[in-house]
Each structure stands twice: as C-alpha cells, then as structure tokens.
Short mmCIF file of C-alpha atoms in Angstrom, two decimals:
data_model
loop_
_atom_site.label_atom_id
_atom_site.label_comp_id
_atom_site.label_asym_id
_atom_site.label_seq_id
_atom_site.Cartn_x
_atom_site.Cartn_y
_atom_site.Cartn_z
CA GLU A 259 97.14 37.59 10.62
CA ALA A 260 100.86 37.03 10.06
CA GLY A 261 103.00 37.08 13.20
CA VAL A 262 106.15 38.97 14.05
CA ALA A 263 108.93 37.73 11.78
CA GLN A 264 112.53 37.61 12.93
CA SER A 265 115.75 36.51 11.27
CA PRO A 266 118.10 34.84 11.56
CA ARG A 267 116.79 32.29 14.07
CA TYR A 268 120.30 31.27 15.07
CA LYS A 269 123.67 32.95 14.76
CA ILE A 270 127.08 31.90 16.02
CA ILE A 271 129.93 34.41 15.89
CA GLU A 272 133.25 34.99 17.53
CA LYS A 273 133.79 37.81 20.00
CA ARG A 274 134.59 41.15 18.44
CA GLN A 275 132.63 40.26 15.30
CA SER A 276 129.45 42.06 14.37
CA VAL A 277 125.92 40.75 13.91
CA ALA A 278 122.58 42.16 12.81
CA PHE A 279 119.06 40.97 13.54
CA TRP A 280 115.97 41.85 11.59
CA CYS A 281 112.37 42.16 12.69
CA ASN A 282 109.20 42.64 10.68
CA PRO A 283 106.31 43.48 13.01
CA ILE A 284 102.63 42.81 12.52
CA SER A 285 101.22 45.15 9.91
CA GLY A 286 99.82 48.31 11.48
CA HIS A 287 101.53 47.85 14.84
CA ALA A 288 102.98 51.20 15.80
CA THR A 289 105.04 50.01 18.76
CA LEU A 290 108.06 47.75 18.34
CA TYR A 291 110.27 46.38 21.11
CA TRP A 292 113.63 44.64 21.17
CA TYR A 293 114.34 42.50 24.23
CA GLN A 294 117.41 40.57 25.32
CA GLN A 295 116.75 37.32 27.16
CA ILE A 296 119.72 35.64 28.76
CA LEU A 297 119.26 31.96 29.60
CA GLY A 298 117.27 31.53 32.81
CA GLN A 299 116.25 35.17 33.05
CA GLY A 300 113.26 37.21 32.03
CA PRO A 301 113.41 39.48 28.98
CA LYS A 302 115.15 42.82 29.37
CA LEU A 303 114.02 45.74 27.24
CA LEU A 304 116.74 47.09 24.98
CA ILE A 305 114.78 49.61 22.96
CA GLN A 306 111.19 50.59 22.27
CA PHE A 307 110.05 52.39 19.12
CA GLN A 308 106.80 54.21 18.54
CA ASN A 309 106.52 54.38 14.75
CA ASN A 310 110.08 55.35 13.80
CA GLY A 311 110.83 57.32 16.97
CA VAL A 312 112.63 55.96 20.03
CA VAL A 313 110.51 55.88 23.20
CA ASP A 314 112.95 54.16 25.55
CA ASP A 315 116.55 53.09 24.96
CA SER A 316 117.80 53.57 28.50
CA GLN A 317 119.04 49.97 28.80
CA LEU A 318 120.64 49.75 25.36
CA PRO A 319 124.46 49.50 25.63
CA LYS A 320 125.00 52.23 23.10
CA ASP A 321 128.74 51.72 22.82
CA ARG A 322 128.11 48.46 20.97
CA PHE A 323 124.39 48.12 20.27
CA SER A 324 122.40 50.15 17.77
CA ALA A 325 118.88 49.84 16.43
CA GLU A 326 116.80 51.55 13.84
CA ARG A 327 113.27 51.27 12.58
CA LEU A 328 113.06 51.95 8.91
CA LYS A 329 110.05 54.06 7.90
CA GLY A 330 108.26 52.96 11.07
CA VAL A 331 107.94 49.34 9.91
CA ASP A 332 110.92 46.90 9.87
CA SER A 333 113.65 47.17 12.43
CA THR A 334 117.25 46.05 12.71
CA LEU A 335 119.32 45.53 15.85
CA LYS A 336 123.09 45.53 15.45
CA ILE A 337 125.86 44.49 17.83
CA GLN A 338 129.39 45.63 17.03
CA PRO A 339 131.70 44.38 18.43
CA ALA A 340 130.08 41.41 20.17
CA LYS A 341 131.16 40.24 23.61
CA LEU A 342 130.74 36.84 25.22
CA GLU A 343 128.06 38.21 27.54
CA ASP A 344 125.92 39.17 24.54
CA SER A 345 125.02 35.49 24.09
CA ALA A 346 121.25 35.52 24.47
CA VAL A 347 117.97 35.32 22.62
CA TYR A 348 116.99 38.62 21.04
CA LEU A 349 113.22 38.97 20.97
CA CYS A 350 111.25 41.38 18.88
CA ALA A 351 107.68 42.22 19.80
CA SER A 352 105.06 44.55 18.44
CA SER A 353 101.76 45.97 19.58
CA ASN A 354 99.16 48.50 18.68
CA TRP A 355 98.92 49.66 22.27
CA PRO A 356 96.76 49.08 24.25
CA ASN A 357 96.20 45.85 22.31
CA VAL A 358 97.91 42.60 23.14
CA LEU A 359 101.63 42.30 22.63
CA THR A 360 102.87 39.77 20.05
CA PHE A 361 106.36 38.31 20.20
CA GLY A 362 108.49 36.90 17.42
CA ALA A 363 110.21 33.53 17.78
CA GLY A 364 113.50 35.20 18.67
CA SER A 365 117.05 35.15 17.33
CA ARG A 366 119.46 33.04 19.38
CA LEU A 367 122.99 34.48 19.42
CA THR A 368 126.01 32.51 20.59
CA VAL A 369 129.27 34.43 20.94
CA LEU A 370 132.37 32.23 21.15
CA LYS B 295 113.73 44.58 45.30
CA ASN B 296 112.34 43.96 41.80
CA GLU B 297 109.37 46.04 40.75
CA VAL B 298 107.60 42.87 39.62
CA GLU B 299 107.87 39.79 41.81
CA GLN B 300 106.60 36.34 40.95
CA SER B 301 106.09 33.30 43.13
CA PRO B 302 106.85 30.53 43.21
CA GLN B 303 110.02 30.52 41.15
CA ASN B 304 109.63 26.82 40.41
CA LEU B 305 106.53 24.67 40.63
CA THR B 306 106.05 20.95 40.11
CA ALA B 307 102.55 19.54 39.93
CA GLN B 308 100.82 16.28 39.11
CA GLU B 309 98.56 16.14 36.09
CA GLY B 310 95.06 17.29 36.98
CA GLU B 311 96.08 19.58 39.83
CA PHE B 312 94.89 23.16 40.14
CA ILE B 313 97.81 25.56 39.82
CA THR B 314 98.23 29.13 40.97
CA ILE B 315 101.07 31.47 40.08
CA ASN B 316 101.25 34.84 41.80
CA CYS B 317 102.55 38.22 40.69
CA SER B 318 102.99 41.32 42.83
CA TYR B 319 104.09 44.69 41.55
CA SER B 320 105.14 47.88 43.26
CA VAL B 321 104.65 50.38 40.44
CA GLY B 322 101.63 52.03 38.91
CA ILE B 323 100.54 50.13 35.84
CA SER B 324 98.24 50.56 32.88
CA ALA B 325 97.93 46.81 32.31
CA LEU B 326 99.42 43.50 33.32
CA HIS B 327 100.42 40.73 30.93
CA TRP B 328 100.71 37.01 31.51
CA LEU B 329 103.06 35.34 29.05
CA GLN B 330 103.99 31.72 28.38
CA GLN B 331 107.34 30.48 27.14
CA HIS B 332 107.92 26.79 26.31
CA PRO B 333 111.50 25.48 26.48
CA GLY B 334 113.37 26.69 23.42
CA GLY B 335 110.22 28.38 22.21
CA GLY B 336 109.00 31.88 21.67
CA ILE B 337 106.86 33.90 24.04
CA VAL B 338 103.11 33.75 23.71
CA SER B 339 100.84 36.33 25.26
CA LEU B 340 98.12 34.65 27.33
CA PHE B 341 96.29 37.59 28.85
CA MET B 342 96.39 41.33 29.17
CA LEU B 343 94.47 42.62 32.18
CA SER B 344 93.69 46.03 33.54
CA SER B 345 90.97 44.95 35.96
CA GLY B 346 88.91 41.99 37.11
CA LYS B 347 89.24 38.57 35.61
CA LYS B 348 89.73 36.90 32.24
CA LYS B 349 89.28 33.26 31.26
CA HIS B 350 90.51 31.32 28.27
CA GLY B 351 89.97 27.59 28.28
CA ARG B 352 91.61 26.16 31.41
CA LEU B 353 93.45 29.40 32.15
CA ILE B 354 92.11 32.14 34.40
CA ALA B 355 93.84 35.41 35.21
CA THR B 356 92.77 37.83 37.92
CA ILE B 357 94.05 41.18 39.03
CA ASN B 358 93.45 43.26 42.16
CA ILE B 359 94.54 46.80 41.37
CA GLN B 360 94.24 48.03 44.98
CA GLU B 361 96.47 45.22 46.28
CA LYS B 362 98.79 45.37 43.23
CA HIS B 363 98.50 41.65 42.79
CA SER B 364 97.62 39.28 39.98
CA SER B 365 97.23 35.53 39.80
CA LEU B 366 97.28 33.04 36.96
CA HIS B 367 95.34 29.83 37.57
CA ILE B 368 95.45 26.64 35.54
CA THR B 369 92.65 24.16 36.11
CA ALA B 370 93.05 20.44 35.36
CA SER B 371 96.74 20.89 34.58
CA HIS B 372 98.34 18.82 31.82
CA PRO B 373 101.97 18.03 30.97
CA ARG B 374 101.72 20.29 27.92
CA ASP B 375 101.20 23.20 30.34
CA SER B 376 104.85 22.77 31.36
CA ALA B 377 106.50 26.08 30.53
CA VAL B 378 107.79 29.27 32.06
CA TYR B 379 105.03 31.71 32.93
CA ILE B 380 106.03 35.36 33.01
CA CYS B 381 104.18 38.29 34.49
CA ALA B 382 104.90 41.69 32.95
CA ALA B 383 103.63 45.06 34.14
CA ALA B 384 102.91 47.70 31.53
CA ARG B 385 103.65 51.25 32.58
CA GLY B 386 102.69 54.53 31.09
CA SER B 387 100.80 55.44 27.96
CA GLN B 388 103.29 53.62 25.72
CA GLY B 389 103.07 50.33 27.59
CA ASN B 390 106.70 49.98 28.68
CA LEU B 391 106.95 46.49 30.17
CA ILE B 392 108.67 45.43 33.36
CA PHE B 393 109.09 41.67 33.50
CA GLY B 394 109.04 39.31 36.44
CA LYS B 395 111.67 36.58 36.50
CA GLY B 396 109.18 33.90 35.57
CA THR B 397 107.77 30.78 37.17
CA LYS B 398 108.97 27.47 35.78
CA LEU B 399 106.08 25.01 35.84
CA SER B 400 106.54 21.30 35.37
CA VAL B 401 103.43 19.10 35.23
CA LYS B 402 104.12 15.39 35.68
CA PRO B 403 101.86 12.75 34.12
#
C-alpha cells in the first residue's frame, strides 16, 4: 500500500511570500488532516476533511491559511502571506476512521 | 492544563532497560494513539487502542479507560528506539486528535 505523499519536502521563502503544499492521501481514506508542527512541539491540527467537506478548521488562521480537498482526494494547503512564525513542518495524515492514522513525511517550511 | 499530558518529558535509558512512558487524558475519547517520531523524520503510528492491551515486537501499549490513562512500554530497549513518542487522544466519531507534547527518549549503548 502506498503511503501518504507530500510535496515539497522542503521550502524556503521570505516573509510575505506565498507557499502551497500538496498532499495525496492513501487511496480510499475518507479523512484527511493537516497539522502544523513547530520545532519541539507536538502537532497542532489546522484542518480536518471528511471526503471533501471540512470537519474542523477551528485552529486554521483563516486570514492567511487556506486549504481545499479536490474531489475528496488530494489536498492543498496554502499560506499567503507567510510570517516568520509559520516556520514549521506541515504534516498531512489520512485515515479511514476508525482505522489507524497514517502520516506523510511532512513539508518543512522556513520563512526568512 | 493540557487535555493530554505525557510523562516524563525527557527520558534517558541504558540499552536493555525496560522503559515506560505515561499518558493521561481528561476528555472522553474514542481511541488513543501512540506515535513515534525520529529526529528529522516523519510520524509513524505505533498503536491505536480503545481498550486493553496491544503488543508489537518489543512494544506494548495498555489503556485503562476508567482511569483515563495509557502507558507505552519498551522491553530490552535499543539505541534505535531513540525518538519522540507522542500520545494522541481521538475524540468523537470523526477521530479528531488531541496531541500530548511528546516524550523524548534517548537510549544509550
């Protein structure tokens, strides 16, 4: 079974620029999560999709972050404009709840 | 107070030692996950528990629903077990996760 694919793995941008991350979940997984993990901290949920509907986006900074899940499969997370404090690893995970959660390798963002 | 608390925050052990990491939660859950993250690496799901005990190789996870407590045990620890271990509580029918802050384990040869 192929894992959760994420790209890019690394991205360096200057503040006020924009960036987009892509996630391809495991085939058939209805639930997709985006997490932000700042160095030394546990992951923080940004948004959770069930198919192509949003289940929870209460911690998504909507003034600068947006996410969509195209046709209930792939998802993109966008940051515009980026701030220094957005430097983190952005993790995508998928599950076919209540089955085990599978994480992607993450996209490491550095904002200069 | 965090809804999911882990202890200890940091743990150093000698190779071969038996290790226990604890997780307490204050919310109602549908399941509890134990996750492993190696330095610079992705997160790997070790266990998902809703009751009792699960074992995989040298890893054992237990959960006591009444006491809202779970433990992760590593028998015969090895330096390759060095990683951050994260406990995450799944809430509701959609499995929304609340993460603990993680336990950083270092196993010395």
